[in-house]
PDB file of C-alpha atoms in Angstrom:
ATOM      1  CA  MET N   1       0.000   0.000   0.000  1.00 58.00           C
ATOM      2  CA  LYS N   2       2.272   2.755  -1.277  1.00 65.00           C
ATOM      3  CA  ASN N   3      -0.307   5.559  -0.982  1.00 70.00           C
ATOM      4  CA  ALA N   4      -2.499   4.245   1.809  1.00 83.00           C
ATOM      5  CA  ASP N   5      -5.316   6.430   3.102  1.00 91.00           C
ATOM      6  CA  PRO N   6      -4.713   7.809   6.624  1.00 93.00           C
ATOM      7  CA  ARG N   7      -7.735   5.894   7.869  1.00 96.00           C
ATOM      8  CA  ASP N   8      -6.264   2.689   6.473  1.00 97.00           C
ATOM      9  CA  LEU N   9      -2.962   3.420   8.192  1.00 98.00           C
ATOM     10  CA  MET N  10      -4.724   4.077  11.479  1.00 98.00           C
ATOM     11  CA  GLU N  11      -6.635   0.809  11.157  1.00 98.00           C
ATOM     12  CA  ALA N  12      -3.447  -1.055  10.253  1.00 98.00           C
ATOM     13  CA  ALA N  13      -1.612   0.391  13.257  1.00 98.00           C
ATOM     14  CA  ALA N  14      -4.421  -0.777  15.522  1.00 98.00           C
ATOM     15  CA  ASP N  15      -4.514  -4.228  13.904  1.00 98.00           C
ATOM     16  CA  VAL N  16      -0.796  -4.870  14.204  1.00 98.00           C
ATOM     17  CA  ALA N  17      -0.711  -3.529  17.767  1.00 98.00           C
ATOM     18  CA  ARG N  18      -3.466  -5.950  18.725  1.00 98.00           C
ATOM     19  CA  LYS N  19      -1.778  -8.856  16.985  1.00 98.00           C
ATOM     20  CA  ALA N  20       1.631  -8.248  18.560  1.00 98.00           C
ATOM     21  CA  GLY N  21       0.149  -7.401  21.954  1.00 98.00           C
ATOM     22  CA  ASP N  22      -1.880 -10.586  22.070  1.00 98.00           C
ATOM     23  CA  VAL N  23       1.262 -12.581  21.316  1.00 98.00           C
ATOM     24  CA  ALA N  24       3.009 -10.886  24.233  1.00 98.00           C
ATOM     25  CA  LEU N  25       0.010 -11.566  26.458  1.00 98.00           C
ATOM     26  CA  ASP N  26       0.420 -15.299  25.871  1.00 98.00           C
ATOM     27  CA  PHE N  27       3.728 -15.060  27.760  1.00 98.00           C
ATOM     28  CA  PHE N  28       2.467 -12.798  30.546  1.00 98.00           C
ATOM     29  CA  ARG N  29       2.769 -14.184  34.078  1.00 97.00           C
ATOM     30  CA  ARG N  30       4.309 -17.400  32.720  1.00 96.00           C
ATOM     31  CA  GLY N  31       7.661 -17.158  34.518  1.00 94.00           C
ATOM     32  CA  ILE N  32       9.726 -16.672  31.357  1.00 95.00           C
ATOM     33  CA  ALA N  33      13.483 -16.085  31.406  1.00 96.00           C
ATOM     34  CA  VAL N  34      14.813 -12.538  31.346  1.00 96.00           C
ATOM     35  CA  ASP N  35      17.951 -11.541  29.414  1.00 95.00           C
ATOM     36  CA  THR N  36      19.893  -8.294  29.662  1.00 95.00           C
ATOM     37  CA  LYS N  37      20.649  -6.233  26.560  1.00 93.00           C
ATOM     38  CA  SER N  38      23.881  -4.343  25.987  1.00 90.00           C
ATOM     39  CA  ASP N  39      22.301  -1.155  27.344  1.00 89.00           C
ATOM     40  CA  GLY N  40      21.433  -2.893  30.605  1.00 90.00           C
ATOM     41  CA  THR N  41      17.690  -3.106  29.984  1.00 93.00           C
ATOM     42  CA  PRO N  42      15.764  -6.382  30.211  1.00 95.00           C
ATOM     43  CA  VAL N  43      14.354  -8.323  27.268  1.00 96.00           C
ATOM     44  CA  THR N  44      12.370 -11.548  27.019  1.00 97.00           C
ATOM     45  CA  VAL N  45      11.173 -14.018  24.432  1.00 97.00           C
ATOM     46  CA  ALA N  46       7.839 -12.194  24.657  1.00 98.00           C
ATOM     47  CA  ASP N  47       9.411  -8.932  23.407  1.00 97.00           C
ATOM     48  CA  ARG N  48      11.180 -10.663  20.538  1.00 97.00           C
ATOM     49  CA  THR N  49       8.281 -12.875  19.470  1.00 98.00           C
ATOM     50  CA  ALA N  50       5.793 -10.002  19.566  1.00 98.00           C
ATOM     51  CA  GLU N  51       8.016  -7.747  17.466  1.00 98.00           C
ATOM     52  CA  TRP N  52       8.741 -10.519  14.979  1.00 98.00           C
ATOM     53  CA  THR N  53       4.999 -11.111  14.626  1.00 98.00           C
ATOM     54  CA  ALA N  54       4.440  -7.410  13.918  1.00 98.00           C
ATOM     55  CA  ARG N  55       7.248  -7.344  11.364  1.00 98.00           C
ATOM     56  CA  GLU N  56       5.894 -10.352   9.486  1.00 98.00           C
ATOM     57  CA  TRP N  57       2.426  -8.783   9.392  1.00 98.00           C
ATOM     58  CA  LEU N  58       3.795  -5.481   8.075  1.00 98.00           C
ATOM     59  CA  GLU N  59       6.138  -7.085   5.539  1.00 97.00           C
ATOM     60  CA  ALA N  60       3.181  -8.916   4.006  1.00 97.00           C
ATOM     61  CA  ARG N  61       1.044  -5.770   3.683  1.00 96.00           C
ATOM     62  CA  PHE N  62       3.534  -2.891   3.334  1.00 97.00           C
ATOM     63  CA  PRO N  63       6.567  -4.491   1.641  1.00 96.00           C
ATOM     64  CA  GLU N  64       8.092  -1.176   0.539  1.00 96.00           C
ATOM     65  CA  ASP N  65       7.928   0.457   3.977  1.00 97.00           C
ATOM     66  CA  GLY N  66      10.773   0.596   6.443  1.00 98.00           C
ATOM     67  CA  ILE N  67      10.487  -0.809   9.972  1.00 98.00           C
ATOM     68  CA  LEU N  68      12.218   0.424  13.123  1.00 98.00           C
ATOM     69  CA  GLY N  69      11.768  -1.777  16.180  1.00 97.00           C
ATOM     70  CA  GLU N  70      13.287  -1.812  19.635  1.00 96.00           C
ATOM     71  CA  GLU N  71      14.439  -5.419  19.454  1.00 97.00           C
ATOM     72  CA  PHE N  72      15.482  -5.957  15.815  1.00 96.00           C
ATOM     73  CA  GLY N  73      16.582  -2.518  14.669  1.00 94.00           C
ATOM     74  CA  GLU N  74      15.833  -0.936  11.315  1.00 95.00           C
ATOM     75  CA  SER N  75      15.077  -2.386   7.903  1.00 95.00           C
ATOM     76  CA  ARG N  76      14.912  -0.421   4.621  1.00 95.00           C
ATOM     77  CA  ALA N  77      16.327   2.664   6.294  1.00 92.00           C
ATOM     78  CA  GLY N  78      15.857   4.795   3.178  1.00 89.00           C
ATOM     79  CA  ALA N  79      12.143   4.099   2.773  1.00 95.00           C
ATOM     80  CA  LYS N  80       9.862   7.130   2.563  1.00 95.00           C
ATOM     81  CA  ARG N  81       7.480   5.634   5.118  1.00 98.00           C
ATOM     82  CA  ARG N  82       8.394   3.534   8.144  1.00 98.00           C
ATOM     83  CA  TRP N  83       6.693   1.689  10.959  1.00 98.00           C
ATOM     84  CA  ILE N  84       8.015   2.216  14.483  1.00 98.00           C
ATOM     85  CA  LEU N  85       7.474  -0.632  16.950  1.00 98.00           C
ATOM     86  CA  ASP N  86       7.781  -1.232  20.667  1.00 98.00           C
ATOM     87  CA  PRO N  87       6.452  -4.751  21.261  1.00 98.00           C
ATOM     88  CA  ILE N  88       6.333  -4.362  25.041  1.00 98.00           C
ATOM     89  CA  ASP N  89       6.627  -0.858  26.412  1.00 98.00           C
ATOM     90  CA  GLY N  90       7.203  -1.475  30.093  1.00 96.00           C
ATOM     91  CA  THR N  91       9.170  -4.736  30.015  1.00 97.00           C
ATOM     92  CA  LYS N  92      10.183  -4.248  33.665  1.00 95.00           C
ATOM     93  CA  THR N  93       6.495  -3.993  34.507  1.00 96.00           C
ATOM     94  CA  PHE N  94       5.691  -7.005  32.314  1.00 97.00           C
ATOM     95  CA  ILE N  95       8.223  -9.338  33.919  1.00 97.00           C
ATOM     96  CA  ARG N  96       6.881  -8.502  37.385  1.00 96.00           C
ATOM     97  CA  GLY N  97       3.362  -9.506  36.432  1.00 97.00           C
ATOM     98  CA  VAL N  98       1.947  -5.964  36.584  1.00 97.00           C
ATOM     99  CA  PRO N  99      -0.647  -5.360  33.816  1.00 97.00           C
ATOM    100  CA  LEU N 100       0.246  -1.734  33.013  1.00 97.00           C
ATOM    101  CA  TRP N 101       2.344  -2.448  29.896  1.00 98.00           C
ATOM    102  CA  GLY N 102       1.491  -1.939  26.270  1.00 98.00           C
ATOM    103  CA  THR N 103       2.349  -2.507  22.628  1.00 98.00           C
ATOM    104  CA  LEU N 104       3.100   0.649  20.626  1.00 98.00           C
ATOM    105  CA  VAL N 105       2.894   1.025  16.849  1.00 98.00           C
ATOM    106  CA  ALA N 106       3.378   4.171  14.789  1.00 98.00           C
ATOM    107  CA  VAL N 107       3.729   4.888  11.085  1.00 98.00           C
ATOM    108  CA  ALA N 108       5.671   7.948   9.982  1.00 98.00           C
ATOM    109  CA  GLU N 109       7.157   9.844   7.078  1.00 97.00           C
ATOM    110  CA  GLY N 110      10.341  11.340   8.430  1.00 95.00           C
ATOM    111  CA  GLU N 111       9.348  12.784  11.807  1.00 95.00           C
ATOM    112  CA  ASN N 112       5.746  13.332  10.705  1.00 97.00           C
ATOM    113  CA  ILE N 113       3.640  10.722  12.493  1.00 98.00           C
ATOM    114  CA  LEU N 114       0.766   9.546  10.285  1.00 98.00           C
ATOM    115  CA  ALA N 115      -0.929   7.271  12.830  1.00 98.00           C
ATOM    116  CA  GLY N 116      -0.297   5.730  16.220  1.00 98.00           C
ATOM    117  CA  ALA N 117      -1.789   2.927  18.278  1.00 98.00           C
ATOM    118  CA  ALA N 118      -1.240   1.794  21.876  1.00 98.00           C
ATOM    119  CA  TYR N 119      -2.713  -1.525  22.975  1.00 98.00           C
ATOM    120  CA  PHE N 120      -2.836  -2.710  26.582  1.00 98.00           C
ATOM    121  CA  PRO N 121      -3.687  -6.421  26.337  1.00 98.00           C
ATOM    122  CA  ALA N 122      -3.735  -7.213  30.050  1.00 98.00           C
ATOM    123  CA  VAL N 123      -6.393  -4.571  30.719  1.00 98.00           C
ATOM    124  CA  ASN N 124      -8.071  -4.752  27.277  1.00 98.00           C
ATOM    125  CA  GLU N 125      -7.674  -1.114  26.274  1.00 98.00           C
ATOM    126  CA  LEU N 126      -6.780   0.163  22.811  1.00 98.00           C
ATOM    127  CA  VAL N 127      -6.230   3.783  21.854  1.00 98.00           C
ATOM    128  CA  VAL N 128      -5.538   4.821  18.254  1.00 98.00           C
ATOM    129  CA  ALA N 129      -5.209   8.166  16.501  1.00 98.00           C
ATOM    130  CA  SER N 130      -4.288   9.891  13.270  1.00 98.00           C
ATOM    131  CA  PRO N 131      -3.790  13.643  12.713  1.00 98.00           C
ATOM    132  CA  GLY N 132      -7.078  15.229  11.740  1.00 97.00           C
ATOM    133  CA  LEU N 133      -9.070  12.034  12.263  1.00 98.00           C
ATOM    134  CA  GLY N 134      -9.335  12.003  16.057  1.00 98.00           C
ATOM    135  CA  CYS N 135      -8.345   9.713  18.894  1.00 98.00           C
ATOM    136  CA  PHE N 136     -10.385   6.642  19.777  1.00 98.00           C
ATOM    137  CA  TRP N 137     -10.355   4.601  22.979  1.00 98.00           C
ATOM    138  CA  ASN N 138     -11.932   1.157  22.569  1.00 98.00           C
ATOM    139  CA  GLY N 139     -13.916   2.546  19.653  1.00 97.00           C
ATOM    140  CA  SER N 140     -15.194   5.751  21.265  1.00 98.00           C
ATOM    141  CA  ALA N 141     -13.799   9.264  20.983  1.00 98.00           C
ATOM    142  CA  ALA N 142     -11.081   9.971  23.557  1.00 98.00           C
ATOM    143  CA  HIS N 143     -10.578  13.369  25.190  1.00 98.00           C
ATOM    144  CA  VAL N 144      -8.138  14.811  27.669  1.00 99.00           C
ATOM    145  CA  SER N 145      -9.550  16.374  30.824  1.00 98.00           C
ATOM    146  CA  GLU N 146     -10.543  20.020  31.066  1.00 98.00           C
ATOM    147  CA  GLN N 147      -8.896  20.458  34.461  1.00 98.00           C
ATOM    148  CA  ASP N 148      -7.170  23.855  34.526  1.00 98.00           C
ATOM    149  CA  SER N 149      -5.959  23.890  38.129  1.00 98.00           C
ATOM    150  CA  LEU N 150      -2.603  22.265  38.843  1.00 98.00           C
ATOM    151  CA  GLU N 151      -3.629  22.012  42.493  1.00 98.00           C
ATOM    152  CA  ARG N 152      -6.390  19.614  41.413  1.00 98.00           C
ATOM    153  CA  ALA N 153      -4.380  17.758  38.803  1.00 98.00           C
ATOM    154  CA  VAL N 154      -2.981  14.231  38.674  1.00 98.00           C
ATOM    155  CA  VAL N 155       0.605  14.101  37.422  1.00 98.00           C
ATOM    156  CA  LEU N 156       2.424  10.916  36.455  1.00 98.00           C
ATOM    157  CA  ILE N 157       5.960   9.756  35.766  1.00 97.00           C
ATOM    158  CA  THR N 158       7.739   6.524  34.888  1.00 95.00           C
ATOM    159  CA  ASP N 159      10.736   6.909  37.227  1.00 93.00           C
ATOM    160  CA  GLU N 160      10.982   9.809  39.658  1.00 93.00           C
ATOM    161  CA  ARG N 161      14.611   9.251  40.712  1.00 93.00           C
ATOM    162  CA  PHE N 162      16.269  11.161  37.823  1.00 93.00           C
ATOM    163  CA  LEU N 163      19.638   9.605  38.591  1.00 86.00           C
ATOM    164  CA  GLN N 164      21.313  11.205  35.573  1.00 83.00           C
ATOM    165  CA  ASN N 165      19.365  14.469  35.548  1.00 90.00           C
ATOM    166  CA  PRO N 166      19.233  16.135  38.989  1.00 92.00           C
ATOM    167  CA  ALA N 167      17.991  19.442  37.547  1.00 94.00           C
ATOM    168  CA  LYS N 168      15.088  17.681  35.867  1.00 95.00           C
ATOM    169  CA  GLY N 169      14.439  15.835  39.109  1.00 96.00           C
ATOM    170  CA  ALA N 170      14.182  19.076  41.040  1.00 96.00           C
ATOM    171  CA  ALA N 171      11.737  20.482  38.476  1.00 97.00           C
ATOM    172  CA  TRP N 172       9.626  17.328  38.640  1.00 97.00           C
ATOM    173  CA  ARG N 173       9.494  17.458  42.429  1.00 97.00           C
ATOM    174  CA  GLU N 174       8.299  21.050  42.258  1.00 97.00           C
ATOM    175  CA  LEU N 175       5.554  20.039  39.845  1.00 98.00           C
ATOM    176  CA  SER N 176       4.493  17.018  41.885  1.00 98.00           C
ATOM    177  CA  GLN N 177       4.343  19.072  45.076  1.00 97.00           C
ATOM    178  CA  GLN N 178       2.021  21.578  43.419  1.00 98.00           C
ATOM    179  CA  ALA N 179      -0.307  18.899  42.051  1.00 98.00           C
ATOM    180  CA  SER N 180      -3.160  17.198  43.853  1.00 98.00           C
ATOM    181  CA  LEU N 181      -1.807  13.700  43.254  1.00 98.00           C
ATOM    182  CA  SER N 182       1.502  12.336  41.990  1.00 98.00           C
ATOM    183  CA  ARG N 183       1.853   8.717  40.895  1.00 97.00           C
ATOM    184  CA  THR N 184       4.296   6.489  39.017  1.00 94.00           C
ATOM    185  CA  TRP N 185       1.733   4.880  36.734  1.00 90.00           C
ATOM    186  CA  GLY N 186       4.350   5.160  34.063  1.00 88.00           C
ATOM    187  CA  ASP N 187       5.539   3.896  30.722  1.00 94.00           C
ATOM    188  CA  CYS N 188       2.902   4.125  28.010  1.00 98.00           C
ATOM    189  CA  TYR N 189       0.052   3.563  30.455  1.00 98.00           C
ATOM    190  CA  GLY N 190       0.483   7.060  31.838  1.00 98.00           C
ATOM    191  CA  TYR N 191      -0.063   8.528  28.380  1.00 98.00           C
ATOM    192  CA  LEU N 192      -3.238   6.500  28.002  1.00 98.00           C
ATOM    193  CA  LEU N 193      -4.500   8.033  31.235  1.00 98.00           C
ATOM    194  CA  VAL N 194      -3.808  11.556  29.973  1.00 98.00           C
ATOM    195  CA  ALA N 195      -5.429  10.905  26.585  1.00 98.00           C
ATOM    196  CA  THR N 196      -8.561   9.564  28.237  1.00 98.00           C
ATOM    197  CA  GLY N 197      -8.918  12.303  30.850  1.00 98.00           C
ATOM    198  CA  ARG N 198      -7.918  10.246  33.878  1.00 98.00           C
ATOM    199  CA  ALA N 199      -4.717  12.224  34.521  1.00 98.00           C
ATOM    200  CA  GLU N 200      -3.486  15.662  33.484  1.00 98.00           C
ATOM    201  CA  ALA N 201       0.243  15.195  32.867  1.00 98.00           C
ATOM    202  CA  MET N 202       2.684  12.407  32.110  1.00 98.00           C
ATOM    203  CA  VAL N 203       6.456  12.980  32.182  1.00 98.00           C
ATOM    204  CA  ASP N 204       9.488  10.966  31.028  1.00 96.00           C
ATOM    205  CA  GLU N 205      13.131  11.971  31.302  1.00 94.00           C
ATOM    206  CA  GLY N 206      14.126   9.575  28.513  1.00 94.00           C
ATOM    207  CA  LEU N 207      12.219   8.303  25.461  1.00 96.00           C
ATOM    208  CA  SER N 208      13.402   6.456  22.367  1.00 96.00           C
ATOM    209  CA  PRO N 209      11.516   6.931  19.081  1.00 97.00           C
ATOM    210  CA  TRP N 210       9.677   3.630  19.561  1.00 98.00           C
ATOM    211  CA  ASP N 211       8.553   4.831  23.013  1.00 97.00           C
ATOM    212  CA  ALA N 212       7.174   8.153  21.818  1.00 98.00           C
ATOM    213  CA  ALA N 213       6.128   8.007  18.170  1.00 98.00           C
ATOM    214  CA  ALA N 214       2.738   6.370  18.712  1.00 98.00           C
ATOM    215  CA  LEU N 215       1.957   8.615  21.657  1.00 98.00           C
ATOM    216  CA  GLN N 216       2.269  12.004  19.974  1.00 98.00           C
ATOM    217  CA  PRO N 217      -0.854  11.728  17.751  1.00 98.00           C
ATOM    218  CA  ILE N 218      -2.762   9.982  20.532  1.00 98.00           C
ATOM    219  CA  ILE N 219      -2.231  12.874  22.939  1.00 98.00           C
ATOM    220  CA  GLU N 220      -2.695  15.609  20.342  1.00 98.00           C
ATOM    221  CA  GLU N 221      -5.835  14.183  18.760  1.00 98.00           C
ATOM    222  CA  ALA N 222      -7.354  13.765  22.225  1.00 98.00           C
ATOM    223  CA  GLY N 223      -6.918  17.519  22.676  1.00 98.00           C
ATOM    224  CA  GLY N 224      -3.652  17.483  24.591  1.00 98.00           C
ATOM    225  CA  VAL N 225      -0.103  18.695  24.026  1.00 98.00           C
ATOM    226  CA  PHE N 226       2.941  16.459  23.477  1.00 98.00           C
ATOM    227  CA  THR N 227       6.451  17.944  23.481  1.00 98.00           C
ATOM    228  CA  ASP N 228       9.956  17.252  24.630  1.00 97.00           C
ATOM    229  CA  TRP N 229      11.280  18.980  27.768  1.00 97.00           C
ATOM    230  CA  LYS N 230      12.419  21.956  25.672  1.00 96.00           C
ATOM    231  CA  GLY N 231       8.849  22.492  24.541  1.00 96.00           C
ATOM    232  CA  ARG N 232       9.360  21.269  20.991  1.00 97.00           C
ATOM    233  CA  ARG N 233       6.477  19.435  19.344  1.00 97.00           C
ATOM    234  CA  THR N 234       8.308  16.222  18.520  1.00 98.00           C
ATOM    235  CA  ALA N 235       8.406  12.531  19.330  1.00 97.00           C
ATOM    236  CA  PHE N 236      12.126  12.453  18.586  1.00 97.00           C
ATOM    237  CA  GLY N 237      13.483  14.787  21.266  1.00 97.00           C
ATOM    238  CA  GLY N 238      14.749  12.098  23.616  1.00 96.00           C
ATOM    239  CA  ASP N 239      12.310  12.884  26.436  1.00 96.00           C
ATOM    240  CA  GLY N 240       8.647  13.758  26.742  1.00 97.00           C
ATOM    241  CA  ILE N 241       5.883  15.712  28.428  1.00 98.00           C
ATOM    242  CA  ALA N 242       2.202  15.043  27.712  1.00 98.00           C
ATOM    243  CA  THR N 243      -0.541  17.199  29.190  1.00 98.00           C
ATOM    244  CA  ASN N 244      -4.109  18.232  28.663  1.00 98.00           C
ATOM    245  CA  GLY N 245      -4.531  21.539  26.854  1.00 98.00           C
ATOM    246  CA  ALA N 246      -5.535  23.618  29.845  1.00 98.00           C
ATOM    247  CA  LEU N 247      -2.381  22.936  31.881  1.00 98.00           C
ATOM    248  CA  ALA N 248       0.121  22.720  29.027  1.00 98.00           C
ATOM    249  CA  LYS N 249       1.854  26.038  29.635  1.00 98.00           C
ATOM    250  CA  GLN N 250       1.837  25.819  33.413  1.00 98.00           C
ATOM    251  CA  VAL N 251       3.340  22.335  33.486  1.00 98.00           C
ATOM    252  CA  ARG N 252       6.027  23.227  30.960  1.00 98.00           C
ATOM    253  CA  ASP N 253       6.891  26.432  32.772  1.00 97.00           C
ATOM    254  CA  VAL N 254       7.679  24.392  35.879  1.00 97.00           C
ATOM    255  CA  LEU N 255       9.489  21.541  34.116  1.00 97.00           C
ATOM    256  CA  GLY N 256      11.384  23.940  31.876  1.00 95.00           C
ATOM    257  CA  LYS N 257      13.480  24.895  34.898  1.00 93.00           C
ATOM    258  CA  GLY N 258      15.081  21.475  34.556  1.00 91.00           C
ATOM    259  CA  VAL N 259      16.589  22.241  31.142  1.00 89.00           C
ATOM    260  CA  ARG N 260      17.628  25.867  31.574  1.00 70.00           C
ATOM    261  CA  SER N 261      21.281  26.621  32.035  1.00 45.00           C
TER     262      SER N 261
END
């Protein structure tokens, strides 16, 4: 499908996310072995099998497209369009039997994300979006909250220690102290909560393209704002902040202290 319609791409992203996520779910809470990658992060047969399943599905339907995945790298690097895969976002959560992990799929041209899907098999939630077409949560329109008071807001993060970024850590602590509730419902699940109005902000100090690409259109099409810590609208900035629209400036004003010299 060289010139696929955006709706077709959105449907394909959802389909492949479901397929790969269901494969991962078959391994969930089964006591599988855990290996350590060269970067020190864990990986399992569930990660690899789920990504391989997604790649086979995409190769059969989009043979000219490139694929970038966390576990098997990049194929057809020069392709105009590429699929960006994270078979299990939240592997550390997955291997501990906690259900707040997901499968992320995006399709992009350069850094322009055409569609994104996030599937959470263990809790049976799917959110999918495409620019201009909306964001849909289990088939219904998804919307961020309208909360405009930080003192009443729920703010989320994956890891609040900030071992490599003390300035960012200080900014996060200031934000969390101002908010009503601060929780570490992190990884991609936190972004689902923002997109569906159950939290107001989700923060990550480090994101790879396969972590962030699917999430940008999901947050934006739900009415929110997705940027890196410098405030740039990108899924390729290396970190991320997602908020509802009403608190976007206030949250970034606080967190921006963590990147100022």
